Short mmCIF file of C-alpha atoms in Angstrom, two decimals:
data_model
loop_
_atom_site.label_atom_id
_atom_site.label_comp_id
_atom_site.label_asym_id
_atom_site.label_seq_id
_atom_site.Cartn_x
_atom_site.Cartn_y
_atom_site.Cartn_z
CA UNK A 208 118.96 99.15 118.06
CA UNK A 209 119.82 97.23 114.70
CA UNK A 210 115.85 95.99 114.02
CA UNK A 211 114.88 99.24 114.65
CA UNK A 212 116.86 100.54 110.84
CA UNK A 213 114.54 98.00 109.51
CA UNK A 214 111.76 99.47 110.02
CA UNK A 215 113.13 103.26 108.62
CA UNK A 216 113.83 103.12 104.83
CA UNK A 217 116.92 105.76 104.57
CA UNK A 218 118.17 104.59 101.37
CA UNK A 219 117.08 102.33 98.15
CA UNK A 220 118.96 100.78 95.65
CA UNK A 221 116.42 101.88 92.84
CA UNK A 222 117.88 105.33 91.06
CA UNK A 223 115.90 108.45 91.94
CA UNK A 224 114.96 110.39 88.40
CA UNK A 225 114.02 113.60 90.58
CA UNK A 226 113.55 115.22 94.14
CA UNK A 227 111.20 113.54 96.45
CA UNK A 228 109.19 117.14 96.85
CA UNK A 229 106.26 115.94 97.98
CA UNK A 230 107.57 113.96 100.57
CA UNK A 231 109.90 115.98 102.03
CA UNK A 232 107.47 118.56 102.64
CA UNK A 233 104.85 116.40 104.31
CA UNK A 234 108.27 115.21 107.02
CA UNK A 235 108.67 118.70 106.87
CA UNK A 236 104.53 119.61 107.82
CA UNK A 237 104.87 116.75 110.43
CA UNK A 238 108.02 118.28 112.29
CA UNK A 239 106.83 121.77 112.40
CA UNK A 240 103.34 120.50 113.72
CA UNK A 241 105.12 118.29 116.20
CA UNK A 242 107.67 121.07 117.42
CA UNK A 243 104.90 123.84 117.47
CA UNK A 244 101.83 122.73 118.54
CA UNK A 245 102.28 119.18 120.50
CA UNK A 246 105.80 119.54 122.31
CA UNK A 247 105.55 122.60 124.76
CA UNK A 248 102.33 121.07 126.10
CA UNK A 249 101.39 120.28 129.72
CA UNK A 250 100.24 116.51 129.70
CA UNK A 251 96.83 117.65 130.18
CA UNK A 252 97.13 119.55 127.63
CA UNK A 253 98.44 117.11 125.14
CA UNK A 254 95.02 114.96 126.12
CA UNK A 255 92.87 117.67 124.83
CA UNK A 256 95.14 118.10 121.80
CA UNK A 257 94.78 114.25 121.29
CA UNK A 258 91.19 114.58 121.87
CA UNK A 259 90.39 117.51 119.52
CA UNK A 260 92.91 116.43 116.86
CA UNK A 261 93.10 112.90 116.85
CA UNK A 262 91.56 110.30 114.73
CA UNK A 263 88.91 108.32 117.33
CA UNK A 264 87.54 105.45 115.33
CA UNK A 265 84.63 104.45 117.55
CA UNK A 266 83.66 108.63 117.10
CA UNK A 267 84.24 108.34 113.05
CA UNK A 268 82.88 105.11 112.29
CA UNK A 269 79.89 106.17 114.72
CA UNK A 270 78.05 108.33 112.17
CA UNK A 271 78.22 105.25 109.74
CA UNK A 272 75.93 103.14 111.98
CA UNK A 273 72.29 102.64 111.04
CA UNK A 274 70.67 103.06 114.22
CA UNK A 275 72.27 106.98 114.88
CA UNK A 276 72.26 108.75 111.51
CA UNK A 277 74.85 111.25 112.57
CA UNK A 278 77.17 113.09 110.70
CA UNK A 279 79.44 115.15 111.78
CA UNK A 280 82.24 117.43 109.24
CA UNK A 281 84.81 117.69 111.90
CA UNK A 282 84.91 113.60 112.45
CA UNK A 283 86.27 113.69 108.33
CA UNK A 284 88.64 116.38 109.26
CA UNK A 285 90.22 114.39 112.38
CA UNK A 286 91.36 111.97 109.39
CA UNK A 287 93.20 114.64 108.28
CA UNK A 288 94.53 116.06 111.47
CA UNK A 289 95.61 113.09 112.91
CA UNK A 290 98.43 112.19 110.13
CA UNK A 291 100.10 115.22 111.60
CA UNK A 292 99.69 114.55 115.32
CA UNK A 293 102.93 112.52 116.79
CA UNK A 294 102.51 110.69 120.69
CA UNK A 295 106.07 111.83 121.03
CA UNK A 296 109.56 110.44 119.56
#
């Protein structure tokens, strides 16, 4: 348990000049997505959710392959939506 706190920066010795609004908004957005969309899902629904909104490197980088020139805007969107998807607590 003690080693876990080394990964979670909960304080800093540097004084802050202003309130970290963007940081707290990102934390709130992550919590909202988890509790509103992911928490109530069944295991099968979670798999479908992660397949649709998660970042899958193979499908993302396949569009850069010189042999298969395909471009899907949805693959770019998953890079953003996956930031708010978590595999659990």
